[in-house]
């Protein structure tokens, strides 16, 4: 959904910012969200929250009722998601004395972040930031730069879920999301409901990984990343934006869709990550210390894979790769001939679009994998599925995958990219698979950040039992 909401930037002032006072001029009511973001990022000032130090405060004035969002770049010197004992620093964020969200800072490099603060009324308010328990021993302070608050009447913010951290209650670590499977970003998607004028809003979250569920090699082959991406909450709203009773559902353990019967904070449902593969429960453990209200105002472009939301937040790739290193899930040395996951900087990250035709018989459905040949040796085909049938991709639409290549490979070394039809199990139902585009292809740089995509193709190639592969890209 492209939000029609008007945005207003909130005035932010105060000597507590340890520098010159911040003042943000009110944005005209007709200004677009993009204009709001531009003005917000122009603010100057730094907030530093220290271990054992006092809480810092950030006063703001809401010019009308609405959902508040705080944005900044966050860094924590000495912190690295790749190192045990230095994983992250945690900041607890409250509004007017009420704990609304936590911030997990996984890097000493500045990362742009945006978090929801919940509903606020017109008038003056105060954000309080505290260095929190759960921070790694190496974490000493967190620096927030260009901090700013805005309000919005966007429905996507109004109904966004509060995701309580995984605690493993009653015997687990209540702070585990400060070191593993941490929620990174969120977004929403909308569609028309059966009732005219009503809409359905669905919310999804990207976690840094999943400790349970799909194993790492299959994640790279079938999903093109080691993060975990799950839809978490879905609700129908009427023409006035109000929740329609009985329509709220969530993704429960075993990927079941269940009616939400938990509590709300305003219109925000409160859910808890309660499984090792980041499914939700609507019953929350007692006094959980971590909670996340991520800014879900963004949405996914039509016709693109879910992974595009990570492309817009490049730092998510680095966090995902670092978690694999720290948890010992990376093969050393990397070898594209094995099925184990190697250094993620050796992979081509690709997105393509496909559609499956009607079955001609019985048997398993066909999936599609990508294959890469290099100029140095065109006889060797490096496959995204590593020739494992269940790792080819049978879902349709835009999909993401990765192809492991020898260390040091660049796009300029690639001779061709092929689409390969492969049944996903026993037998073959004979359905054709048509590939219509390659939307992007890139490698990660030395810092595990995506390089600009330099691979793209559109066309139509139909793969059949008789002709199961075809070249779809050459330099």
PDB file of C-alpha atoms in Angstrom, residues 193-376:
ATOM      1  CA  UNK A 193     -10.912  -7.440   1.075  1.00  0.00           C
ATOM      2  CA  UNK A 194     -14.137  -9.172   0.021  1.00  0.00           C
ATOM      3  CA  UNK A 195     -16.169  -6.321   1.538  1.00  0.00           C
ATOM      4  CA  UNK A 196     -16.091  -3.239  -0.710  1.00  0.00           C
ATOM      5  CA  UNK A 197     -13.989  -0.471   0.805  1.00  0.00           C
ATOM      6  CA  UNK A 198     -12.210  -2.832   3.199  1.00  0.00           C
ATOM      7  CA  UNK A 199      -8.539  -3.767   2.990  1.00  0.00           C
ATOM      8  CA  UNK A 200      -6.373  -6.572   4.355  1.00  0.00           C
ATOM      9  CA  UNK A 201      -2.988  -5.579   5.779  1.00  0.00           C
ATOM     10  CA  UNK A 202      -0.280  -8.220   6.241  1.00  0.00           C
ATOM     11  CA  UNK A 203       2.950  -7.673   8.177  1.00  0.00           C
ATOM     12  CA  UNK A 204       6.253  -9.485   7.676  1.00  0.00           C
ATOM     13  CA  UNK A 205       9.546  -9.444   9.581  1.00  0.00           C
ATOM     14  CA  UNK A 206      13.128 -10.250   8.584  1.00  0.00           C
ATOM     15  CA  UNK A 207      15.166 -12.006  11.301  1.00  0.00           C
ATOM     16  CA  UNK A 208      18.949 -12.359  11.132  1.00  0.00           C
ATOM     17  CA  UNK A 209      18.602 -16.174  10.920  1.00  0.00           C
ATOM     18  CA  UNK A 210      16.527 -19.049  12.270  1.00  0.00           C
ATOM     19  CA  UNK A 211      18.005 -21.419  14.824  1.00  0.00           C
ATOM     20  CA  UNK A 212      15.460 -24.063  13.784  1.00  0.00           C
ATOM     21  CA  UNK A 213      13.605 -24.900  10.571  1.00  0.00           C
ATOM     22  CA  UNK A 214      15.263 -24.876   7.145  1.00  0.00           C
ATOM     23  CA  UNK A 215      18.984 -25.626   7.330  1.00  0.00           C
ATOM     24  CA  UNK A 216      21.513 -23.102   6.069  1.00  0.00           C
ATOM     25  CA  UNK A 217      22.467 -24.724   2.711  1.00  0.00           C
ATOM     26  CA  UNK A 218      18.788 -25.082   1.769  1.00  0.00           C
ATOM     27  CA  UNK A 219      18.114 -21.480   2.768  1.00  0.00           C
ATOM     28  CA  UNK A 220      20.777 -20.260   0.359  1.00  0.00           C
ATOM     29  CA  UNK A 221      19.534 -22.486  -2.470  1.00  0.00           C
ATOM     30  CA  UNK A 222      15.773 -22.098  -2.098  1.00  0.00           C
ATOM     31  CA  UNK A 223      15.524 -18.570  -0.670  1.00  0.00           C
ATOM     32  CA  UNK A 224      18.740 -16.813  -1.612  1.00  0.00           C
ATOM     33  CA  UNK A 225      19.699 -15.689   1.899  1.00  0.00           C
ATOM     34  CA  UNK A 226      20.336 -16.942   5.446  1.00  0.00           C
ATOM     35  CA  UNK A 227      17.922 -14.559   7.102  1.00  0.00           C
ATOM     36  CA  UNK A 228      14.464 -15.793   8.056  1.00  0.00           C
ATOM     37  CA  UNK A 229      11.526 -13.940   6.507  1.00  0.00           C
ATOM     38  CA  UNK A 230       8.045 -14.664   7.840  1.00  0.00           C
ATOM     39  CA  UNK A 231       4.657 -13.029   7.701  1.00  0.00           C
ATOM     40  CA  UNK A 232       3.547 -12.550  11.308  1.00  0.00           C
ATOM     41  CA  UNK A 233       0.143 -10.825  11.433  1.00  0.00           C
ATOM     42  CA  UNK A 234      -2.777 -10.106   9.104  1.00  0.00           C
ATOM     43  CA  UNK A 235      -5.937  -8.072   9.710  1.00  0.00           C
ATOM     44  CA  UNK A 236      -8.858  -6.620   7.769  1.00  0.00           C
ATOM     45  CA  UNK A 237      -9.703  -2.942   8.265  1.00  0.00           C
ATOM     46  CA  UNK A 238     -12.835  -1.078   7.224  1.00  0.00           C
ATOM     47  CA  UNK A 239     -13.085   2.097   5.171  1.00  0.00           C
ATOM     48  CA  UNK A 240     -12.290   4.152   8.282  1.00  0.00           C
ATOM     49  CA  UNK A 241      -9.194   2.104   9.055  1.00  0.00           C
ATOM     50  CA  UNK A 242     -10.720   0.336  12.047  1.00  0.00           C
ATOM     51  CA  UNK A 243      -9.999  -3.316  12.748  1.00  0.00           C
ATOM     52  CA  UNK A 244     -12.805  -5.662  11.680  1.00  0.00           C
ATOM     53  CA  UNK A 245     -13.607  -7.944  14.599  1.00  0.00           C
ATOM     54  CA  UNK A 246     -12.656 -11.576  14.115  1.00  0.00           C
ATOM     55  CA  UNK A 247     -10.368 -11.023  11.123  1.00  0.00           C
ATOM     56  CA  UNK A 248      -6.988 -10.820  12.878  1.00  0.00           C
ATOM     57  CA  UNK A 249      -4.773 -13.871  12.366  1.00  0.00           C
ATOM     58  CA  UNK A 250      -1.101 -14.687  12.944  1.00  0.00           C
ATOM     59  CA  UNK A 251       1.473 -17.277  11.845  1.00  0.00           C
ATOM     60  CA  UNK A 252       1.658 -19.762  14.693  1.00  0.00           C
ATOM     61  CA  UNK A 253       4.047 -22.671  15.382  1.00  0.00           C
ATOM     62  CA  UNK A 254       4.270 -25.198  12.519  1.00  0.00           C
ATOM     63  CA  UNK A 255       3.336 -22.301  10.190  1.00  0.00           C
ATOM     64  CA  UNK A 256      -0.330 -22.596  11.116  1.00  0.00           C
ATOM     65  CA  UNK A 257      -2.634 -19.612  10.625  1.00  0.00           C
ATOM     66  CA  UNK A 258      -4.594 -19.014  13.833  1.00  0.00           C
ATOM     67  CA  UNK A 259      -7.075 -16.420  15.021  1.00  0.00           C
ATOM     68  CA  UNK A 260      -5.425 -13.762  17.163  1.00  0.00           C
ATOM     69  CA  UNK A 261      -6.904 -13.754  20.664  1.00  0.00           C
ATOM     70  CA  UNK A 262      -4.160 -11.918  22.527  1.00  0.00           C
ATOM     71  CA  UNK A 263      -4.035  -8.362  23.795  1.00  0.00           C
ATOM     72  CA  UNK A 264      -3.680  -5.096  21.943  1.00  0.00           C
ATOM     73  CA  UNK A 265      -1.877  -1.895  22.785  1.00  0.00           C
ATOM     74  CA  UNK A 266      -4.167   0.518  20.995  1.00  0.00           C
ATOM     75  CA  UNK A 267      -4.419  -1.197  17.619  1.00  0.00           C
ATOM     76  CA  UNK A 268      -1.025  -2.914  17.945  1.00  0.00           C
ATOM     77  CA  UNK A 269      -1.327  -6.676  18.573  1.00  0.00           C
ATOM     78  CA  UNK A 270       1.246  -8.068  20.995  1.00  0.00           C
ATOM     79  CA  UNK A 271       2.831 -11.308  19.742  1.00  0.00           C
ATOM     80  CA  UNK A 272       5.840 -13.265  20.897  1.00  0.00           C
ATOM     81  CA  UNK A 273       8.508 -15.116  18.910  1.00  0.00           C
ATOM     82  CA  UNK A 274       8.034 -18.511  20.514  1.00  0.00           C
ATOM     83  CA  UNK A 275       9.785 -21.070  18.284  1.00  0.00           C
ATOM     84  CA  UNK A 276      13.320 -21.607  17.018  1.00  0.00           C
ATOM     85  CA  UNK A 277      12.125 -20.784  13.493  1.00  0.00           C
ATOM     86  CA  UNK A 278      10.486 -17.503  14.522  1.00  0.00           C
ATOM     87  CA  UNK A 279       6.819 -18.384  14.517  1.00  0.00           C
ATOM     88  CA  UNK A 280       4.458 -16.440  16.770  1.00  0.00           C
ATOM     89  CA  UNK A 281       2.338 -17.043  19.847  1.00  0.00           C
ATOM     90  CA  UNK A 282      -0.415 -14.709  21.058  1.00  0.00           C
ATOM     91  CA  UNK A 283       0.214 -15.703  24.684  1.00  0.00           C
ATOM     92  CA  UNK A 284       3.214 -13.761  25.980  1.00  0.00           C
ATOM     93  CA  UNK A 285       5.587 -14.997  28.681  1.00  0.00           C
ATOM     94  CA  UNK A 286       5.597 -13.043  31.971  1.00  0.00           C
ATOM     95  CA  UNK A 287       7.611  -9.801  31.954  1.00  0.00           C
ATOM     96  CA  UNK A 288       9.660 -10.433  28.796  1.00  0.00           C
ATOM     97  CA  UNK A 289      12.526  -7.919  28.696  1.00  0.00           C
ATOM     98  CA  UNK A 290      12.819  -7.408  24.931  1.00  0.00           C
ATOM     99  CA  UNK A 291      10.163  -6.155  22.544  1.00  0.00           C
ATOM    100  CA  UNK A 292      10.344  -4.813  19.018  1.00  0.00           C
ATOM    101  CA  UNK A 293       8.037  -2.336  17.313  1.00  0.00           C
ATOM    102  CA  UNK A 294       9.724  -2.034  13.938  1.00  0.00           C
ATOM    103  CA  UNK A 295       8.762   0.654  11.447  1.00  0.00           C
ATOM    104  CA  UNK A 296       6.540  -1.298   9.016  1.00  0.00           C
ATOM    105  CA  UNK A 297       5.520   1.671   6.863  1.00  0.00           C
ATOM    106  CA  UNK A 298       7.479   0.369   3.852  1.00  0.00           C
ATOM    107  CA  UNK A 299       6.088  -2.132   1.395  1.00  0.00           C
ATOM    108  CA  UNK A 300       7.359  -4.496  -1.293  1.00  0.00           C
ATOM    109  CA  UNK A 301       7.334  -3.417  -4.939  1.00  0.00           C
ATOM    110  CA  UNK A 302       4.933  -5.349  -7.147  1.00  0.00           C
ATOM    111  CA  UNK A 303       6.468  -8.282  -8.960  1.00  0.00           C
ATOM    112  CA  UNK A 304       9.549  -8.548  -6.775  1.00  0.00           C
ATOM    113  CA  UNK A 305      10.711 -11.215  -4.347  1.00  0.00           C
ATOM    114  CA  UNK A 306      10.530 -10.566  -0.618  1.00  0.00           C
ATOM    115  CA  UNK A 307      14.314 -10.338  -0.499  1.00  0.00           C
ATOM    116  CA  UNK A 308      14.119  -6.932  -2.198  1.00  0.00           C
ATOM    117  CA  UNK A 309      13.340  -5.430   1.217  1.00  0.00           C
ATOM    118  CA  UNK A 310      16.814  -6.554   2.273  1.00  0.00           C
ATOM    119  CA  UNK A 311      18.329  -5.019  -0.863  1.00  0.00           C
ATOM    120  CA  UNK A 312      16.980  -1.676   0.324  1.00  0.00           C
ATOM    121  CA  UNK A 313      18.661  -2.202   3.706  1.00  0.00           C
ATOM    122  CA  UNK A 314      22.131  -3.507   2.680  1.00  0.00           C
ATOM    123  CA  UNK A 315      23.348  -3.828   6.270  1.00  0.00           C
ATOM    124  CA  UNK A 316      20.968  -6.786   6.734  1.00  0.00           C
ATOM    125  CA  UNK A 317      23.196  -8.902   4.465  1.00  0.00           C
ATOM    126  CA  UNK A 318      26.220  -8.150   6.624  1.00  0.00           C
ATOM    127  CA  UNK A 319      24.437  -9.054   9.858  1.00  0.00           C
ATOM    128  CA  UNK A 320      23.195 -12.311   8.330  1.00  0.00           C
ATOM    129  CA  UNK A 321      26.670 -13.272   7.107  1.00  0.00           C
ATOM    130  CA  UNK A 322      28.275 -12.390  10.436  1.00  0.00           C
ATOM    131  CA  UNK A 323      25.840 -14.592  12.339  1.00  0.00           C
ATOM    132  CA  UNK A 324      26.799 -17.531  10.135  1.00  0.00           C
ATOM    133  CA  UNK A 325      30.497 -16.912  10.857  1.00  0.00           C
ATOM    134  CA  UNK A 326      30.006 -16.617  14.617  1.00  0.00           C
ATOM    135  CA  UNK A 327      27.812 -19.723  14.805  1.00  0.00           C
ATOM    136  CA  UNK A 328      30.324 -21.821  12.870  1.00  0.00           C
ATOM    137  CA  UNK A 329      28.002 -22.499   9.939  1.00  0.00           C
ATOM    138  CA  UNK A 330      30.506 -21.500   7.238  1.00  0.00           C
ATOM    139  CA  UNK A 331      32.711 -24.052   5.498  1.00  0.00           C
ATOM    140  CA  UNK A 332      36.420 -23.187   5.664  1.00  0.00           C
ATOM    141  CA  UNK A 333      37.883 -23.178   3.120  1.00  0.00           C
ATOM    142  CA  UNK A 334      34.900 -22.530   0.882  1.00  0.00           C
ATOM    143  CA  UNK A 335      34.340 -25.145  -1.799  1.00  0.00           C
ATOM    144  CA  UNK A 336      31.573 -24.691  -4.404  1.00  0.00           C
ATOM    145  CA  UNK A 337      31.728 -28.435  -5.133  1.00  0.00           C
ATOM    146  CA  UNK A 338      30.224 -29.233  -1.708  1.00  0.00           C
ATOM    147  CA  UNK A 339      26.742 -28.532  -0.410  1.00  0.00           C
ATOM    148  CA  UNK A 340      27.988 -26.798   2.718  1.00  0.00           C
ATOM    149  CA  UNK A 341      27.665 -23.021   2.853  1.00  0.00           C
ATOM    150  CA  UNK A 342      30.902 -21.216   2.138  1.00  0.00           C
ATOM    151  CA  UNK A 343      31.938 -17.617   2.554  1.00  0.00           C
ATOM    152  CA  UNK A 344      28.889 -15.633   1.445  1.00  0.00           C
ATOM    153  CA  UNK A 345      31.154 -13.284  -0.497  1.00  0.00           C
ATOM    154  CA  UNK A 346      31.710 -16.114  -2.996  1.00  0.00           C
ATOM    155  CA  UNK A 347      28.010 -16.330  -3.944  1.00  0.00           C
ATOM    156  CA  UNK A 348      26.089 -14.748  -6.786  1.00  0.00           C
ATOM    157  CA  UNK A 349      22.836 -13.459  -5.247  1.00  0.00           C
ATOM    158  CA  UNK A 350      20.183 -13.634  -7.970  1.00  0.00           C
ATOM    159  CA  UNK A 351      16.454 -12.982  -8.346  1.00  0.00           C
ATOM    160  CA  UNK A 352      14.422 -14.335 -11.239  1.00  0.00           C
ATOM    161  CA  UNK A 353      10.763 -14.779 -12.184  1.00  0.00           C
ATOM    162  CA  UNK A 354       9.127 -18.009 -13.265  1.00  0.00           C
ATOM    163  CA  UNK A 355       5.761 -19.656 -13.839  1.00  0.00           C
ATOM    164  CA  UNK A 356       4.792 -23.338 -13.897  1.00  0.00           C
ATOM    165  CA  UNK A 357       2.407 -24.668 -16.521  1.00  0.00           C
ATOM    166  CA  UNK A 358      -0.210 -27.395 -16.316  1.00  0.00           C
ATOM    167  CA  UNK A 359       0.860 -30.889 -15.376  1.00  0.00           C
ATOM    168  CA  UNK A 360       0.835 -33.508 -18.143  1.00  0.00           C
ATOM    169  CA  UNK A 361       0.928 -36.535 -15.838  1.00  0.00           C
ATOM    170  CA  UNK A 362       1.671 -37.700 -12.329  1.00  0.00           C
ATOM    171  CA  UNK A 363       4.828 -37.216 -10.327  1.00  0.00           C
ATOM    172  CA  UNK A 364       6.614 -34.371  -8.609  1.00  0.00           C
ATOM    173  CA  UNK A 365       6.348 -30.782  -9.753  1.00  0.00           C
ATOM    174  CA  UNK A 366       9.347 -29.255 -11.496  1.00  0.00           C
ATOM    175  CA  UNK A 367      11.457 -26.632  -9.851  1.00  0.00           C
ATOM    176  CA  UNK A 368      13.938 -24.282 -11.456  1.00  0.00           C
ATOM    177  CA  UNK A 369      17.568 -23.771 -10.472  1.00  0.00           C
ATOM    178  CA  UNK A 370      20.151 -21.407 -11.870  1.00  0.00           C
ATOM    179  CA  UNK A 371      23.482 -22.531 -13.267  1.00  0.00           C
ATOM    180  CA  UNK A 372      26.596 -20.426 -13.883  1.00  0.00           C
ATOM    181  CA  UNK A 373      29.475 -21.123 -16.249  1.00  0.00           C
ATOM    182  CA  UNK A 374      32.730 -19.176 -15.995  1.00  0.00           C
ATOM    183  CA  UNK A 375      34.875 -17.960 -18.865  1.00  0.00           C
ATOM    184  CA  UNK A 376      37.867 -19.783 -17.425  1.00  0.00           C
TER     185      UNK A 376
END
